[in-house]
Amino acid sequence: MAILPIITAPDRRLKVKSKPVDVVDDAVRKLLDDMLETMYLAPGIGLSAVQVGVAKCLITVDVSRDEEDDAPLFLINPEIVEYSDRIETYNEGCLSLPDQFADLPRPEAITLDYLDYDGAPQQLRADGLLSRCIQHEMDHLKGRLFVDHLSAVKRGMILRKLEKIRRQKVTA
Ligand code: GNR
Ligand code: NI
């Protein structure tokens, strides 16, 4: 397994639309394994392949807070087929927007179709943090970050902050 560098905003690669995977082969599983290890180390509860520079519809998730009881979920070519009418607001963060958070409303529950680690079709109903995380990751696959749901003013504040931090790192 390997730790992969996570791309942080602003970066054009985060705006690329990911392509569905044709075949779930060992190369895909190797990337998923590396993504999971990268996600755990970060640490994060979800990671999309585009955040490590691979624009393919691949996601790892683990919202369990117990290290003893890892519950990794691998989602390949996910499609949300149902959203709940109920909307919930949650303070969202992103590994590609380090240390930035914003309250964001999203449907509370979803139903999704996807392929699992073995390439078998699955359906999952998710609510709570799992639903939140999967919707966040699926935004990444469409080239969207959580700041794209905010007003231009709030988005600008966060992105300018990150640009400033980057400039400080470059010139340090
Ligand atoms: O680790 C993460 N935490 C988180 C918290 C609230 C809503 C979404 C997330 S996903 C984020 C990891 C990440 O950036 N995945 O793309
Ligand atoms: Ni993210």
mmCIF file of C-alpha atoms and ligand atoms in Angstrom:
data_model
loop_
_atom_site.group_PDB
_atom_site.id
_atom_site.type_symbol
_atom_site.label_atom_id
_atom_site.label_comp_id
_atom_site.label_asym_id
_atom_site.label_seq_id
_atom_site.Cartn_x
_atom_site.Cartn_y
_atom_site.Cartn_z
ATOM 1 C CA MET A 1 0.000 0.000 0.000
ATOM 2 C CA ALA A 2 1.065 3.578 -0.487
ATOM 3 C CA ILE A 3 0.219 7.030 0.796
ATOM 4 C CA LEU A 4 -0.818 9.342 -2.039
ATOM 5 C CA PRO A 5 -0.504 13.154 -1.970
ATOM 6 C CA ILE A 6 -3.899 14.875 -1.559
ATOM 7 C CA ILE A 7 -4.516 17.832 -3.902
ATOM 8 C CA THR A 8 -5.660 21.023 -2.142
ATOM 9 C CA ALA A 9 -7.659 23.933 -3.583
ATOM 10 C CA PRO A 10 -7.332 26.052 -5.552
ATOM 11 C CA ASP A 11 -6.259 23.493 -8.193
ATOM 12 C CA ARG A 12 -7.822 22.860 -11.631
ATOM 13 C CA ARG A 13 -7.495 19.094 -11.175
ATOM 14 C CA LEU A 14 -10.227 19.240 -8.495
ATOM 15 C CA LYS A 15 -12.646 20.616 -11.124
ATOM 16 C CA VAL A 16 -12.249 17.694 -13.516
ATOM 17 C CA LYS A 17 -15.330 15.495 -13.998
ATOM 18 C CA SER A 18 -14.507 11.882 -13.165
ATOM 19 C CA LYS A 19 -15.154 9.056 -15.642
ATOM 20 C CA PRO A 20 -16.891 5.775 -14.779
ATOM 21 C CA VAL A 21 -14.663 2.726 -14.412
ATOM 22 C CA ASP A 22 -15.131 0.066 -17.158
ATOM 23 C CA VAL A 23 -13.628 -2.941 -15.408
ATOM 24 C CA VAL A 24 -13.021 -3.498 -11.702
ATOM 25 C CA ASP A 25 -9.587 -5.097 -11.932
ATOM 26 C CA ASP A 26 -6.560 -5.403 -9.648
ATOM 27 C CA ALA A 27 -5.284 -1.959 -10.695
ATOM 28 C CA VAL A 28 -8.565 -0.405 -9.525
ATOM 29 C CA ARG A 29 -8.441 -2.372 -6.249
ATOM 30 C CA LYS A 30 -4.807 -1.310 -5.694
ATOM 31 C CA LEU A 31 -5.805 2.346 -6.106
ATOM 32 C CA LEU A 32 -8.747 1.863 -3.691
ATOM 33 C CA ASP A 33 -6.398 0.250 -1.129
ATOM 34 C CA ASP A 34 -3.971 3.178 -1.457
ATOM 35 C CA MET A 35 -6.847 5.680 -1.170
ATOM 36 C CA LEU A 36 -8.104 3.996 2.005
ATOM 37 C CA GLU A 37 -4.654 4.108 3.612
ATOM 38 C CA THR A 38 -4.258 7.767 2.548
ATOM 39 C CA MET A 39 -7.720 8.593 3.969
ATOM 40 C CA TYR A 40 -7.019 6.916 7.327
ATOM 41 C CA LEU A 41 -3.683 8.685 7.699
ATOM 42 C CA ALA A 42 -5.048 12.152 6.790
ATOM 43 C CA PRO A 43 -7.306 11.470 8.791
ATOM 44 C CA GLY A 44 -10.594 11.722 6.906
ATOM 45 C CA ILE A 45 -13.905 9.888 6.728
ATOM 46 C CA GLY A 46 -14.022 9.861 2.929
ATOM 47 C CA LEU A 47 -11.799 10.277 -0.134
ATOM 48 C CA SER A 48 -12.441 10.463 -3.871
ATOM 49 C CA ALA A 49 -9.886 9.402 -6.494
ATOM 50 C CA VAL A 50 -9.884 12.867 -8.074
ATOM 51 C CA GLN A 51 -8.376 14.237 -4.825
ATOM 52 C CA VAL A 52 -5.299 12.100 -5.510
ATOM 53 C CA GLY A 53 -5.244 13.137 -9.171
ATOM 54 C CA VAL A 54 -7.121 10.197 -10.737
ATOM 55 C CA ALA A 55 -10.380 11.366 -12.389
ATOM 56 C CA LYS A 56 -12.232 8.050 -12.056
ATOM 57 C CA CYS A 57 -15.493 7.358 -10.198
ATOM 58 C CA LEU A 58 -13.898 5.764 -7.126
ATOM 59 C CA ILE A 59 -14.624 6.596 -3.487
ATOM 60 C CA THR A 60 -13.506 5.257 -0.110
ATOM 61 C CA VAL A 61 -15.538 5.940 3.036
ATOM 62 C CA ASP A 62 -15.295 4.977 6.697
ATOM 63 C CA VAL A 63 -17.405 6.952 9.157
ATOM 64 C CA SER A 64 -16.726 4.590 12.092
ATOM 65 C CA ARG A 65 -14.860 6.442 14.798
ATOM 66 C CA ASP A 66 -13.487 3.254 16.337
ATOM 67 C CA GLU A 67 -10.037 2.209 15.106
ATOM 68 C CA GLU A 68 -10.616 -1.333 16.382
ATOM 69 C CA ASP A 69 -13.720 -1.642 14.234
ATOM 70 C CA ASP A 70 -12.751 -0.344 10.794
ATOM 71 C CA ALA A 71 -15.750 -0.349 8.475
ATOM 72 C CA PRO A 72 -14.336 0.664 5.086
ATOM 73 C CA LEU A 73 -16.736 1.102 2.199
ATOM 74 C CA PHE A 74 -15.535 1.129 -1.419
ATOM 75 C CA LEU A 75 -17.871 2.783 -3.923
ATOM 76 C CA ILE A 76 -17.280 2.377 -7.670
ATOM 77 C CA ASN A 77 -19.458 4.262 -10.228
ATOM 78 C CA PRO A 78 -21.958 5.390 -7.547
ATOM 79 C CA GLU A 79 -25.326 6.816 -8.624
ATOM 80 C CA ILE A 80 -27.816 8.321 -6.193
ATOM 81 C CA VAL A 81 -31.257 6.988 -7.100
ATOM 82 C CA GLU A 82 -33.262 8.582 -4.272
ATOM 83 C CA TYR A 83 -33.000 11.592 -1.961
ATOM 84 C CA SER A 84 -35.049 12.129 1.198
ATOM 85 C CA ASP A 85 -37.271 15.215 1.302
ATOM 86 C CA ARG A 86 -35.878 15.915 4.748
ATOM 87 C CA ILE A 87 -32.912 18.315 4.665
ATOM 88 C CA GLU A 88 -30.277 18.522 7.374
ATOM 89 C CA THR A 89 -27.500 21.042 7.984
ATOM 90 C CA TYR A 90 -24.039 19.902 9.026
ATOM 91 C CA ASN A 91 -20.692 21.622 9.501
ATOM 92 C CA GLU A 92 -18.738 20.251 6.549
ATOM 93 C CA GLY A 93 -14.994 20.031 5.995
ATOM 94 C CA CYS A 94 -12.765 18.716 3.187
ATOM 95 C CA LEU A 95 -9.221 17.378 2.992
ATOM 96 C CA SER A 96 -8.797 19.490 -0.164
ATOM 97 C CA LEU A 97 -9.808 22.643 1.798
ATOM 98 C CA PRO A 98 -7.678 22.106 4.913
ATOM 99 C CA ASP A 99 -9.022 23.638 8.153
ATOM 100 C CA GLN A 100 -12.012 25.249 6.417
ATOM 101 C CA PHE A 101 -15.579 24.479 7.508
ATOM 102 C CA ALA A 102 -19.069 25.667 6.642
ATOM 103 C CA ASP A 103 -22.650 24.736 7.539
ATOM 104 C CA LEU A 104 -24.295 23.158 4.527
ATOM 105 C CA PRO A 105 -27.846 21.826 4.023
ATOM 106 C CA ARG A 106 -28.193 18.506 2.165
ATOM 107 C CA PRO A 107 -30.835 15.766 1.915
ATOM 108 C CA GLU A 108 -30.681 13.748 5.123
ATOM 109 C CA ALA A 109 -30.883 10.299 3.492
ATOM 110 C CA ILE A 110 -29.992 8.817 0.093
ATOM 111 C CA THR A 111 -30.262 5.533 -1.754
ATOM 112 C CA LEU A 112 -27.411 4.704 -4.105
ATOM 113 C CA ASP A 113 -26.425 2.077 -6.641
ATOM 114 C CA TYR A 114 -22.733 1.238 -6.984
ATOM 115 C CA LEU A 115 -20.220 -1.512 -7.702
ATOM 116 C CA ASP A 116 -18.351 -2.977 -4.737
ATOM 117 C CA TYR A 117 -14.654 -3.948 -4.393
ATOM 118 C CA ASP A 118 -15.345 -7.130 -6.398
ATOM 119 C CA GLY A 119 -17.263 -5.317 -9.130
ATOM 120 C CA ALA A 120 -20.638 -6.657 -7.946
ATOM 121 C CA PRO A 121 -23.655 -4.293 -8.148
ATOM 122 C CA GLN A 122 -24.989 -3.162 -4.782
ATOM 123 C CA GLN A 123 -27.634 -0.820 -3.416
ATOM 124 C CA LEU A 124 -27.287 1.073 -0.152
ATOM 125 C CA ARG A 125 -29.579 3.313 1.871
ATOM 126 C CA ALA A 126 -27.565 5.795 3.914
ATOM 127 C CA ASP A 127 -28.464 8.479 6.422
ATOM 128 C CA GLY A 128 -26.660 10.639 8.969
ATOM 129 C CA LEU A 129 -22.905 11.110 8.598
ATOM 130 C CA LEU A 130 -22.599 8.311 6.015
ATOM 131 C CA SER A 131 -25.140 9.991 3.741
ATOM 132 C CA ARG A 132 -23.404 13.349 4.257
ATOM 133 C CA CYS A 133 -19.998 11.934 3.423
ATOM 134 C CA ILE A 134 -21.157 10.039 0.312
ATOM 135 C CA GLN A 135 -22.893 13.162 -1.071
ATOM 136 C CA HIS A 136 -19.710 15.160 -0.413
ATOM 137 C CA GLU A 137 -17.575 12.553 -2.233
ATOM 138 C CA MET A 138 -19.975 12.376 -5.169
ATOM 139 C CA ASP A 139 -19.683 16.147 -5.535
ATOM 140 C CA HIS A 140 -15.913 15.618 -5.967
ATOM 141 C CA LEU A 141 -16.643 13.211 -8.845
ATOM 142 C CA LYS A 142 -18.538 16.043 -10.559
ATOM 143 C CA GLY A 143 -15.655 18.462 -9.977
ATOM 144 C CA ARG A 144 -17.463 20.231 -7.135
ATOM 145 C CA LEU A 145 -16.251 21.180 -3.660
ATOM 146 C CA PHE A 146 -18.456 22.066 -0.692
ATOM 147 C CA VAL A 147 -17.581 25.748 -1.163
ATOM 148 C CA ASP A 148 -19.356 25.633 -4.530
ATOM 149 C CA HIS A 149 -22.626 25.345 -2.570
ATOM 150 C CA LEU A 150 -21.879 28.577 -0.657
ATOM 151 C CA SER A 151 -22.425 32.201 -1.664
ATOM 152 C CA ALA A 152 -19.688 33.747 -3.820
ATOM 153 C CA VAL A 153 -18.676 35.890 -0.836
ATOM 154 C CA LYS A 154 -18.201 32.945 1.539
ATOM 155 C CA ARG A 155 -16.499 30.857 -1.176
ATOM 156 C CA GLY A 156 -14.124 33.712 -1.987
ATOM 157 C CA MET A 157 -13.213 34.126 1.675
ATOM 158 C CA ILE A 158 -12.233 30.471 2.026
ATOM 159 C CA LEU A 159 -10.355 30.214 -1.292
ATOM 160 C CA ARG A 160 -8.412 33.455 -0.685
ATOM 161 C CA LYS A 161 -7.424 32.183 2.750
ATOM 162 C CA LEU A 162 -6.075 28.968 1.215
ATOM 163 C CA GLU A 163 -4.189 30.889 -1.499
ATOM 164 C CA LYS A 164 -2.585 33.030 1.187
ATOM 165 C CA ILE A 165 -1.536 29.965 3.198
ATOM 166 C CA ARG A 166 -0.042 28.444 0.032
ATOM 167 C CA ARG A 167 1.924 31.634 -0.766
ATOM 168 C CA GLN A 168 3.306 31.656 2.782
ATOM 169 C CA LYS A 169 4.435 28.026 2.412
ATOM 170 C CA VAL A 170 6.072 28.689 -0.995
ATOM 171 C CA THR A 171 8.054 31.707 0.216
ATOM 172 C CA ALA A 172 8.938 30.256 3.651
HETATM 173 O O1 GNR B 1 -12.918 13.926 6.474
HETATM 174 C C1 GNR B 1 -13.899 14.527 6.029
HETATM 175 N N1 GNR B 1 -14.868 14.947 6.891
HETATM 176 C C2 GNR B 1 -16.084 15.433 6.477
HETATM 177 C C3 GNR B 1 -16.879 16.080 7.413
HETATM 178 C C4 GNR B 1 -18.113 16.564 7.046
HETATM 179 C C5 GNR B 1 -18.588 16.418 5.773
HETATM 180 C C6 GNR B 1 -17.796 15.792 4.813
HETATM 181 C C7 GNR B 1 -16.555 15.298 5.165
HETATM 182 S S1 GNR B 1 -15.599 14.484 3.970
HETATM 183 C C8 GNR B 1 -13.999 14.836 4.586
HETATM 184 C C9 GNR B 1 -12.946 14.128 3.760
HETATM 185 C C10 GNR B 1 -12.965 14.678 2.349
HETATM 186 O O2 GNR B 1 -12.614 15.789 2.067
HETATM 187 N N2 GNR B 1 -13.434 13.892 1.419
HETATM 188 O O3 GNR B 1 -13.530 14.335 0.156
HETATM 189 NI NI NI B 2 -13.643 16.500 0.280
#
